[in-house]
Coordinates of C-alpha atoms in Angstrom, one line a residue:
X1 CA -0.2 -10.7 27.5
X2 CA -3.2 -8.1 27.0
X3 CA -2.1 -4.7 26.4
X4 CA -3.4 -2.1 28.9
X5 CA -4.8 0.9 27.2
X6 CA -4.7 4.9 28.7
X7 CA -7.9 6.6 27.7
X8 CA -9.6 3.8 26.1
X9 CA -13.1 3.9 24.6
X10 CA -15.3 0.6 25.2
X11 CA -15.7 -1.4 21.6
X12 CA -19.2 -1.8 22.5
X13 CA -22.1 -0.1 24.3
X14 CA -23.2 3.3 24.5
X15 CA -23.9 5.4 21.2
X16 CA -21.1 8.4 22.2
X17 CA -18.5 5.9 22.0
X18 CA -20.4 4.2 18.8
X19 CA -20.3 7.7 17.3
X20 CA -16.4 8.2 18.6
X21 CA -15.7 4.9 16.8
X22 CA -17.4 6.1 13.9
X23 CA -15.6 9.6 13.9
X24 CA -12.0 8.0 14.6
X25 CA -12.7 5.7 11.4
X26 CA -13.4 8.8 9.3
X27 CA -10.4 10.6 10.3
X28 CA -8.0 7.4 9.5
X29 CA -9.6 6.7 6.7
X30 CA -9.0 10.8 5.4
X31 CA -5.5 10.1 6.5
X32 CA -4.9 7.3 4.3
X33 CA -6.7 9.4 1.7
X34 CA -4.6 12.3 1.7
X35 CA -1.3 10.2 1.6
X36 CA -2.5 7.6 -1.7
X37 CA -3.7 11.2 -3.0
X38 CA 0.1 12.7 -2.7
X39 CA 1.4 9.3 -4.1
X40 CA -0.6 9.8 -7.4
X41 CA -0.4 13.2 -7.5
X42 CA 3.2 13.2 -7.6
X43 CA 3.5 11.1 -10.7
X44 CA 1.6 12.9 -12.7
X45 CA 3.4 16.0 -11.7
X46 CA 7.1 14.4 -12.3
X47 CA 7.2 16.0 -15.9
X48 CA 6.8 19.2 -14.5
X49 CA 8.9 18.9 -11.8
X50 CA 11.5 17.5 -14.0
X51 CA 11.5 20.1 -16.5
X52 CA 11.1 22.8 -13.7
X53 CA 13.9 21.7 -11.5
X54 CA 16.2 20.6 -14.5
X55 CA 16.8 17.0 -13.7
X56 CA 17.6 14.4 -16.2
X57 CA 15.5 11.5 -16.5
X58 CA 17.3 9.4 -13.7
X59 CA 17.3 12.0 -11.1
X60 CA 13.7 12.6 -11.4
X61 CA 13.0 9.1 -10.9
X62 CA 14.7 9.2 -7.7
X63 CA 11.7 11.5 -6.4
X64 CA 9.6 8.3 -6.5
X65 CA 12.5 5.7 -5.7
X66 CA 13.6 7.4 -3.0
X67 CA 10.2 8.2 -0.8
X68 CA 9.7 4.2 -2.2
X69 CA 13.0 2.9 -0.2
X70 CA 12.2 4.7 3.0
X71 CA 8.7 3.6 3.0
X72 CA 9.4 0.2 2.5
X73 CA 12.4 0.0 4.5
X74 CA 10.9 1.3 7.6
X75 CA 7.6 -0.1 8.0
X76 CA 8.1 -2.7 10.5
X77 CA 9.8 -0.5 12.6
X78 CA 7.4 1.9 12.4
X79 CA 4.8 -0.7 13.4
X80 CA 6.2 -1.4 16.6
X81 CA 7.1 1.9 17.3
X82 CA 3.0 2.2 17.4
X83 CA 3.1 -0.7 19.9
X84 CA 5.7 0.3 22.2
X85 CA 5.5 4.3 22.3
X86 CA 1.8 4.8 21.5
X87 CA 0.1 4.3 18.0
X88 CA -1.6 7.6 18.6
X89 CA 1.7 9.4 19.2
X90 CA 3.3 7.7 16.6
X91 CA 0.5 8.9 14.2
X92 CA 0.8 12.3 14.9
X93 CA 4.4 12.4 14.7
X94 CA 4.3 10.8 11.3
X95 CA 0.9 13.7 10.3
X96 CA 3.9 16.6 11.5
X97 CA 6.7 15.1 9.2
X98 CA 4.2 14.9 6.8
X99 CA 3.3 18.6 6.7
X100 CA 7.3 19.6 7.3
X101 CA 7.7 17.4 3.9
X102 CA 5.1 18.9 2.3
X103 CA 6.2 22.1 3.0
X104 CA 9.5 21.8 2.2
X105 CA 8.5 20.0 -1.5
X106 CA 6.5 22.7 -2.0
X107 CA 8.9 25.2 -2.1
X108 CA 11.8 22.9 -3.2
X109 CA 14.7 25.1 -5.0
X110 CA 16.4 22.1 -6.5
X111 CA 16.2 18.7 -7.4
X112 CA 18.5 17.3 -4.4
X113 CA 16.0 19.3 -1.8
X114 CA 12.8 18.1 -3.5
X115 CA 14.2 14.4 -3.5
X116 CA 15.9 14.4 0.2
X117 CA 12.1 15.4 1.1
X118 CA 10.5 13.4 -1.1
X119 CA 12.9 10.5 1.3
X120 CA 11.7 12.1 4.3
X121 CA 7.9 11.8 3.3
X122 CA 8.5 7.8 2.8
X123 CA 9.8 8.3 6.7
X124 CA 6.4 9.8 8.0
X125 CA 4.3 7.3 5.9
X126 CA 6.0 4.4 7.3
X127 CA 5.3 6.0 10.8
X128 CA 1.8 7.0 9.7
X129 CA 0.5 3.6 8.0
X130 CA 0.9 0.7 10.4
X131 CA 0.1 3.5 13.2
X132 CA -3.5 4.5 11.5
X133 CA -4.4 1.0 10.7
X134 CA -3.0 -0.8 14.3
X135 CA -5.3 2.1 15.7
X136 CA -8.3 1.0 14.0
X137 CA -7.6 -2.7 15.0
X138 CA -7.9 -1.6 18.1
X139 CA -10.9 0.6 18.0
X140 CA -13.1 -1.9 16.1
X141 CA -13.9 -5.8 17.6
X142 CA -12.0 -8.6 15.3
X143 CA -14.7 -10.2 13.1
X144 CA -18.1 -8.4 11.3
X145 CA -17.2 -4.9 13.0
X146 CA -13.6 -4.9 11.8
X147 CA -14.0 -6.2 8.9
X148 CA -16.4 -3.2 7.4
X149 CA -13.6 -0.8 9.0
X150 CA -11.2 -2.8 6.6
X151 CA -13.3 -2.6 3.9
X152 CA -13.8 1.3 4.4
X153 CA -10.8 1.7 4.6
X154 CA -9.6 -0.6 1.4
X155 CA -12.1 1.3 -0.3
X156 CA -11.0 4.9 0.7
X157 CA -7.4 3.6 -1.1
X158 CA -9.2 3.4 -4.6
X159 CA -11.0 6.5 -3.7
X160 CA -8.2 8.4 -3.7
X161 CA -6.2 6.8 -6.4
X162 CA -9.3 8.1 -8.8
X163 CA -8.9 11.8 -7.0
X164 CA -5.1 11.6 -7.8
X165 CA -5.5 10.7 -11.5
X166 CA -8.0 13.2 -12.0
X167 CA -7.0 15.8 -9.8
X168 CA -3.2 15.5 -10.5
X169 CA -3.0 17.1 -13.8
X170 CA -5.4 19.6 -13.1
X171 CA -3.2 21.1 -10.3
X172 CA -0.6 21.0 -11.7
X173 CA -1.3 22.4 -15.3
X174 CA -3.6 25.3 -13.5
X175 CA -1.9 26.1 -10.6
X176 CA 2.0 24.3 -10.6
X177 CA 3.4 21.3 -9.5
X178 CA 4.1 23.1 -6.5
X179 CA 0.7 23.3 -5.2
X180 CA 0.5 18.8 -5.5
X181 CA 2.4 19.1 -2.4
X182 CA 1.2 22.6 -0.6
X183 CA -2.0 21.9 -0.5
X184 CA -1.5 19.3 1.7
X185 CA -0.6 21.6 4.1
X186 CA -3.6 23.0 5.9
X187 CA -5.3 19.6 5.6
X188 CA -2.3 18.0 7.5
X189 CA -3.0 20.5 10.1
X190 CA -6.4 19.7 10.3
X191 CA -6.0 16.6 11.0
X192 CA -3.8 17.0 13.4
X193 CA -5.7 19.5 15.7
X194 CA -9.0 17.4 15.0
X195 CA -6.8 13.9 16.2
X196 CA -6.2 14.3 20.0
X197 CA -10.2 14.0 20.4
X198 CA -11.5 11.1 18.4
X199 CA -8.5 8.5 18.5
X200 CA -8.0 6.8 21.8
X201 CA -4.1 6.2 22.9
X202 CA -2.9 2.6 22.9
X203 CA 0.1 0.4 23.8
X204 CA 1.3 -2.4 25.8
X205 CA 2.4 -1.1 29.2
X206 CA 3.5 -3.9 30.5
X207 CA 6.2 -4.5 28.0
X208 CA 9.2 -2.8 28.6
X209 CA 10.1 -0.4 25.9
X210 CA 13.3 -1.5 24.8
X211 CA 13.8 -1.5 21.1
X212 CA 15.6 -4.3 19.4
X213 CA 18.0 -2.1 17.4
X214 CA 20.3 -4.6 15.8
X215 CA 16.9 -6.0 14.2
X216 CA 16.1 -2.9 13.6
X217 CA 18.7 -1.8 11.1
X218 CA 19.2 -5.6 10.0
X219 CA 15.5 -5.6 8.7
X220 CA 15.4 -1.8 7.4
X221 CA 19.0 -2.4 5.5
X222 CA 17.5 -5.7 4.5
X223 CA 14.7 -4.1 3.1
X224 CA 15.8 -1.4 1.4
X225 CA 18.2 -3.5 -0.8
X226 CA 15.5 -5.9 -1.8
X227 CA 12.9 -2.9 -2.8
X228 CA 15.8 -1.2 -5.0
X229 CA 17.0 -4.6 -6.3
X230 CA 13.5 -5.5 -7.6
X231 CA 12.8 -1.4 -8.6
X232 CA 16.0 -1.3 -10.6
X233 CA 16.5 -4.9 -12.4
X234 CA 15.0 -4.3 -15.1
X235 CA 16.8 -0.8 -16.1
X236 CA 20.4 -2.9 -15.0
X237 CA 19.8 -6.0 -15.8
X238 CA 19.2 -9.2 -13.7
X239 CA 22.6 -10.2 -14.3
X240 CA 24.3 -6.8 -13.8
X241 CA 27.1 -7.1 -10.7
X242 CA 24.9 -4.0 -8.7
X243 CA 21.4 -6.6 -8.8
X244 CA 23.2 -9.7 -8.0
X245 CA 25.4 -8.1 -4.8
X246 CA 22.2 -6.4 -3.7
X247 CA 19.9 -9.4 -3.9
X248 CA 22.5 -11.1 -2.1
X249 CA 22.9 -9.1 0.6
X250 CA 19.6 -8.8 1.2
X251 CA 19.2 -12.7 1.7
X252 CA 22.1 -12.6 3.9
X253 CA 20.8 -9.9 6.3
X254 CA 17.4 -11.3 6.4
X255 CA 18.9 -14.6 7.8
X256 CA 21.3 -12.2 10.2
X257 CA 17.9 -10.9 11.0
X258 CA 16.2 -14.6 11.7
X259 CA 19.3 -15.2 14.4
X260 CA 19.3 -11.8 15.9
X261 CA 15.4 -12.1 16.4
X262 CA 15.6 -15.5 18.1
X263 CA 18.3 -14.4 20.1
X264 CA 16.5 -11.1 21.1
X265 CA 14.9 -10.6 24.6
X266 CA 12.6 -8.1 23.3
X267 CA 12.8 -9.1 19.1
X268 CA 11.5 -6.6 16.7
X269 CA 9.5 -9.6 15.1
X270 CA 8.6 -12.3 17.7
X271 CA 8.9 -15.3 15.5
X272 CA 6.2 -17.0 17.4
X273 CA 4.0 -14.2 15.9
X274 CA 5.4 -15.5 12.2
X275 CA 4.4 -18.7 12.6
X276 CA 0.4 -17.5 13.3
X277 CA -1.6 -19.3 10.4
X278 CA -3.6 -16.0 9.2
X279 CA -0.1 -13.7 9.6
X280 CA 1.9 -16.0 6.9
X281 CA -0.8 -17.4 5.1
X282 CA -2.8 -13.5 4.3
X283 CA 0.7 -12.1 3.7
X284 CA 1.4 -14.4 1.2
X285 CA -1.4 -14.0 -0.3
X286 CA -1.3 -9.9 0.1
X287 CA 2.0 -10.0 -2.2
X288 CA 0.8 -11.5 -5.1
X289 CA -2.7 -9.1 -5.0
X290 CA 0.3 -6.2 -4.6
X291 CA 2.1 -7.7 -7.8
X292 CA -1.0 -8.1 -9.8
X293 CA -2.4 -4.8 -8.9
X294 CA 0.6 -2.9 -9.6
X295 CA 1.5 -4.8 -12.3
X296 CA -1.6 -4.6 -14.4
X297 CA -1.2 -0.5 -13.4
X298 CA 1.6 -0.1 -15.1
X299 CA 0.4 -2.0 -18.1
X300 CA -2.6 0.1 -18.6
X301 CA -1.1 3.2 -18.5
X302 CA 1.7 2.4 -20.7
X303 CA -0.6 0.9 -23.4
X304 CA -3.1 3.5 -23.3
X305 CA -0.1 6.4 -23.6
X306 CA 2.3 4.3 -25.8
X307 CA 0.1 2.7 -27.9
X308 CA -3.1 4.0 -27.9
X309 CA -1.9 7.6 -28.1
X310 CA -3.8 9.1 -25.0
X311 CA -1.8 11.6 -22.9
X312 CA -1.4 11.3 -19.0
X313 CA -4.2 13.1 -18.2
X314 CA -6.5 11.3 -20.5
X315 CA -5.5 7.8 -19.1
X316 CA -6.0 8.6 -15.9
X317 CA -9.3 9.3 -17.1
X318 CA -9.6 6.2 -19.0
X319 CA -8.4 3.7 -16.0
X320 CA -10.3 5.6 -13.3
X321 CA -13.2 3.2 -13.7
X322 CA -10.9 0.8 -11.9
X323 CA -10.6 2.2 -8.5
X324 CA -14.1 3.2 -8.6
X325 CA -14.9 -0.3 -9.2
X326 CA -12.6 -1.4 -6.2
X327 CA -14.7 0.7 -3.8
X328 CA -17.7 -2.0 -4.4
X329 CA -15.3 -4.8 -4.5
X330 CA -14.3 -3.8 -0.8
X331 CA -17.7 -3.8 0.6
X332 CA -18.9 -6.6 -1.5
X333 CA -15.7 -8.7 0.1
X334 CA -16.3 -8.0 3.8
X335 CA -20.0 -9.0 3.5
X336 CA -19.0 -12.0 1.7
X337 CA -16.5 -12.7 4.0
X338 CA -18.7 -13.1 7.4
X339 CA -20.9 -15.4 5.5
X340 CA -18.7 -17.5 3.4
X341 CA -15.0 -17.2 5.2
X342 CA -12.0 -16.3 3.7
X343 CA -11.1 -19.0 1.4
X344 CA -14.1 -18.8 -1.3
X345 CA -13.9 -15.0 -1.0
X346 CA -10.1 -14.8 -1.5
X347 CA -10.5 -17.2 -4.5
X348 CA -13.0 -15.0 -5.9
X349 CA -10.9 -12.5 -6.5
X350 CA -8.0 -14.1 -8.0
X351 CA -10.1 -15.6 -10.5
X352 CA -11.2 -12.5 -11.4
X353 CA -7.9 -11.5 -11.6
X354 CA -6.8 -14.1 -13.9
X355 CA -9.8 -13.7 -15.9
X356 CA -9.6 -10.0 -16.6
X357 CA -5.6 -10.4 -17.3
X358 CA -6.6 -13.2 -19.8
X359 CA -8.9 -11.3 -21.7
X360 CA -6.5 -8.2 -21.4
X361 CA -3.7 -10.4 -23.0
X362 CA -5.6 -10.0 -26.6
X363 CA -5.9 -6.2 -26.4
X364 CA -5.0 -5.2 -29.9
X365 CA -2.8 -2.5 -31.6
X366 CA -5.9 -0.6 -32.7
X367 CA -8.0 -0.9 -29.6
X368 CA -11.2 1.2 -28.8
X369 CA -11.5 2.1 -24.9
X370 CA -15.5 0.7 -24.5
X371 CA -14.9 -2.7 -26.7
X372 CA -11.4 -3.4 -24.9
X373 CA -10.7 -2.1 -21.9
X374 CA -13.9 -0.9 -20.5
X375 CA -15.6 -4.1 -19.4
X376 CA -12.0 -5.5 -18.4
X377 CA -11.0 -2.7 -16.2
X378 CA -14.2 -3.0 -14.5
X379 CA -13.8 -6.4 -13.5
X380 CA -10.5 -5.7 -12.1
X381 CA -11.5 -3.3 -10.0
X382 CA -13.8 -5.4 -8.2
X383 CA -11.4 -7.8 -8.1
X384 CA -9.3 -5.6 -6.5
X385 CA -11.7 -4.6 -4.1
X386 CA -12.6 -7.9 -2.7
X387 CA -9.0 -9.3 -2.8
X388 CA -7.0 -6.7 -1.6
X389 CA -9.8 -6.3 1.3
X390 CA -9.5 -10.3 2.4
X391 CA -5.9 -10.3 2.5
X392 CA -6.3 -7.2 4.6
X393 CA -8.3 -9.1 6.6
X394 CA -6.8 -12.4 7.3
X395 CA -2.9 -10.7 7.7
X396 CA -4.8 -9.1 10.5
X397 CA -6.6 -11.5 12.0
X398 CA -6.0 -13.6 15.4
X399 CA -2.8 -11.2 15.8
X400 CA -2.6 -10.4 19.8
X401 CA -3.2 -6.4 20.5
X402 CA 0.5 -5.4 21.7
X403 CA 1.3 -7.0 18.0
X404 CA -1.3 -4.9 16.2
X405 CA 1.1 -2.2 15.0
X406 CA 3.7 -4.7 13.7
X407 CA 1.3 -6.8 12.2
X408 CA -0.3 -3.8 10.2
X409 CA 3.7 -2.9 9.0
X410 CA 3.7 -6.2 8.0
X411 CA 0.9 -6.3 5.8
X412 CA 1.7 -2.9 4.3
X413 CA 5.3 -4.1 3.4
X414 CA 3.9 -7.1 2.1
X415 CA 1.8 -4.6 -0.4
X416 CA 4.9 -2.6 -1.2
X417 CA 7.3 -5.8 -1.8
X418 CA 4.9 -7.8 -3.6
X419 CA 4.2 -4.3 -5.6
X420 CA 7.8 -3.8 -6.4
X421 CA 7.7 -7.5 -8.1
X422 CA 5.0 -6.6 -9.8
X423 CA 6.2 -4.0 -11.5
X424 CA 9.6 -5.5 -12.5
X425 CA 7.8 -8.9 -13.9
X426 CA 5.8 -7.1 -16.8
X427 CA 8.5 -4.6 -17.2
X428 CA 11.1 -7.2 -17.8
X429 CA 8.5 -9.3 -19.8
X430 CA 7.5 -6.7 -21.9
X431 CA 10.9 -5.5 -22.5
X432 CA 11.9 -8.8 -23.8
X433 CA 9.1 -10.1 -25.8
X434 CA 9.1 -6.4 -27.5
X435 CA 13.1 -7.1 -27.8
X436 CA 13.0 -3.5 -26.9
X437 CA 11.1 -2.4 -29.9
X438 CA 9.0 1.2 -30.3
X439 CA 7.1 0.0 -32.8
X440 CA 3.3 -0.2 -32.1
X441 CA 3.0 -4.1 -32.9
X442 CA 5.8 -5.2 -30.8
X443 CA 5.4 -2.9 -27.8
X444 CA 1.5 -4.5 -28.0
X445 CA 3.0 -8.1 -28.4
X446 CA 5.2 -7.2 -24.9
X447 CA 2.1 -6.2 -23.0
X448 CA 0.1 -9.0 -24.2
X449 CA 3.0 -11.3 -22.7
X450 CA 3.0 -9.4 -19.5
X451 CA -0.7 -10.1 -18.8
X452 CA 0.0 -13.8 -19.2
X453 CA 2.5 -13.7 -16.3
X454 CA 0.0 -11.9 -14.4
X455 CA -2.4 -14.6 -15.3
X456 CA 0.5 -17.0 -14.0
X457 CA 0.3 -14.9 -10.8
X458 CA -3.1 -15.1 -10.1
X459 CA -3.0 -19.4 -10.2
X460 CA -0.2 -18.8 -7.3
X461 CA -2.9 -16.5 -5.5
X462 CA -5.2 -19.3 -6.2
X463 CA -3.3 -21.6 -4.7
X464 CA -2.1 -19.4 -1.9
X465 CA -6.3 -18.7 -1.0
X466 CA -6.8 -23.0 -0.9
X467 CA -4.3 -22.5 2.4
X468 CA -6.4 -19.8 3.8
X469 CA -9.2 -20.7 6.9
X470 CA -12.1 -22.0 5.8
X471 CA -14.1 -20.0 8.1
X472 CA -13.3 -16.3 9.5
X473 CA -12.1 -16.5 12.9
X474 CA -13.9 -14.7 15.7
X475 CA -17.2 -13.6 13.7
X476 CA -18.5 -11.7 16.6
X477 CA -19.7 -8.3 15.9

């Protein structure tokens, strides 16, 4: 079933609605700018906040962890909420919460405030990223046309992670940490007034819109234990009663959700739409890029800081070479993808995955930036870039319109689980090959271990791109 879209501007033809098309990718793209800017920034203001705010150590995590749950939990709903209400209208709901959170971090007056907003924010993300990126599904044609969109907006991602590590602690040293949030604020609005006249509204009309709420809060709950299972194993322990309850509820709700969907007259997740080739086979392989990517993140900062002495803003410095890098990767990627298909472009990058984690996993205690991370963090970034963009592309590929917005939550959940994973697989490897040692050697020895199981990951993603279509589908453009 086609959707039937109000106000809709023809893919193709005349140069205003080529210059529309062009406009509405700009603005989607500065949306997805301005929220992986806040992300970053946020880090690298958590010290200040901390010490501002007087949280302990724990608490101040939960600024991160708990914008992290609500974000993850809520993506797929969010995505059909695009579908079924209007992926513009869902957009500009999740811009308002955005500025309302902004706000209201901005002038936070204690640690409980600044985290129940920090919660909220995750809301308007989940709301704003399946909505932004369903929309420009449907403003570009599937094949050469949407893939450069893609690309653009892959490379807009590593964009603004380098304008978050550069910019964060400059804010917040010169002007507070209250300003990483507030000066969001007029730019939100912006956006918001500038919105109603370059994206088109879109949604199936001839679906009833009847949301499937026992799915809804089976896959949210089931979600949210999964994310804080992986986020938190390492500090609790694999073992520890909290992990192994929350692991197994999450297993037993996701197969709760698997009968309720079936069941369904109007499912959350048609599971006809799961069993699409592209949909399984480029979210597989978008979780293992997410658990490489963040994985290898965490690594560098924590080697650069820990061992090599560098202080957060001088890291963010140091590994900014890496997003940079991912902004060729992208475009290289799409190109490469038209011509070759997905499979040889896909394996591309996760060789160069594997190969920059391999030569990572002999950094040294005394390492020099240009002789041993320079080259390496280059590589990655490219690597990233044409990765990150082919999954991107192949989750999103051959997916019927009135599914765009789901589809798009999918693949953004993919990113965020697989990154979760990530993150607890060289935490908990470093942790025990160190033995949970400070000392220079043996934090060094845990990091060089932790590459190696991102090596191992990067085989899987190997494997995972030999499943892929040979050829892109629909190259029309």
């Amino acid at each position: 079933m086609r959707p039937t879209l109000s106000d809709a501007t023809p893919l193709t033809g005349t140069t205003s609605s080529t210059r529309r098309r062009f406009a509405a990718l700009v603005l989607l793209c500065f949306a997805s700018f301005m929220m992986i800017l806040d992300s970053e920034i946020v880090i690298l203001a958590l010290p200040s906040i901390q010490n501002d705010l007087g949280l302990d150590p724990s608490a101040a995590q939960w600024i991160l962890t708990a914008n992290a749950i609500t974000f993850g939990g809520l993506l797929l709903l969010g995505g059909r909420a695009a579908d079924l209400l209007g992926r513009r209208r869902v957009f500009m709901w999740g811009m308002a919460l955005f500025l309302i959170t902004s706000l209201v971090s901005g002038i936070a007056w204690s640690g409980e405030v600044i985290i129940v907003a920090r919660a909220l924010h995750g809301v308007s993300s989940a709301m704003l990223v399946p909505s932004a990126l369903s929309i420009l599904m449907n403003t570009f044609r599937e094949g050469k046309e949407r893939n450069r969109a893609i690309a653009s907006w892959s490379a807009v991602g590593g964009v603004g992670a380098t304008a978050g590590l550069l910019l964060g602690g400059t804010i917040t040293t010169g002007l507070g940490w209250q300003w990483v949030f507030l000066v969001n604020v007029p730019v939100v609005a912006l956006v918001m007034l500038i919105s109603p006249f370059v994206l088109d509204e879109s949604w199936d009309r001839n679906r009833v819109r009847n949301f499937d709420i026992a799915g809804a809060v089976t896959i949210t709950v089931a979600a949210t234990a999964l994310v804080y299972a992986i986020s938190n194993g390492p500090a609790l322990g694999w073992g520890s009663a909290p992990i192994i309850a929350l692991f197994a509820a999450a297993i037993l709700l996701l197969g709760a959700f698997v009968v309720i969907e079936a069941r369904s007259a109007a499912p959350l997740v048609p599971l006809r739409f799961l069993r699409l080739h592209t949909v399984k086979s480029g979210n597989l392989l978008m979780v293992v890029v997410a658990m490489i990517v963040w994985g290898a993140s965490v690594l560098f900062s924590l080697y650069t800081q820990q061992v090599l002495g560098y202080s957060a803003v001088m890291s963010g410095f140091a590994t900014s070479v890496m997003p940079v890098a991912a902004v060729f990767g992208a475009y290289i990627g799409q190109a490469f993808i038209t011509k070759r298909g997905f499979r040889v472009v896909a394996g591309i990058g996760l060789l160069g995955f594997g190969v920059c984690c391999l030569l990572l996993s002999r950094i040294p205690v005394e390492g020099q930036y240009f002789r041993d991370l320079f080259v390496a963090l280059g590589l990655f970034g490219l690597s990233l870039g044409v990765a990150h963009t082919t999954a991107s592309i192949v989750a999103l590929t051959a997916v019927p319109e009135p599914e765009s917005g789901l589809a798009s939550g999918l693949s953004t959940a993919s990113f965020q689980v697989g990154g979760a994973i990530g993150v607890a697989l060289v935490t908990t490897v470093s942790v025990t090959v160190s033995r949970g040692s400070t000392a220079l050697p043996d934090l060094t020895k845990g990091f060089q271990a932790a590459f190696i199981a991102l090596v191992c990951a990067a085989i899987v993603g190997l494997v995972i791109a030999l499943t892929l279509p040979r050829k892109a589908v629909a190259q029309a453009g």
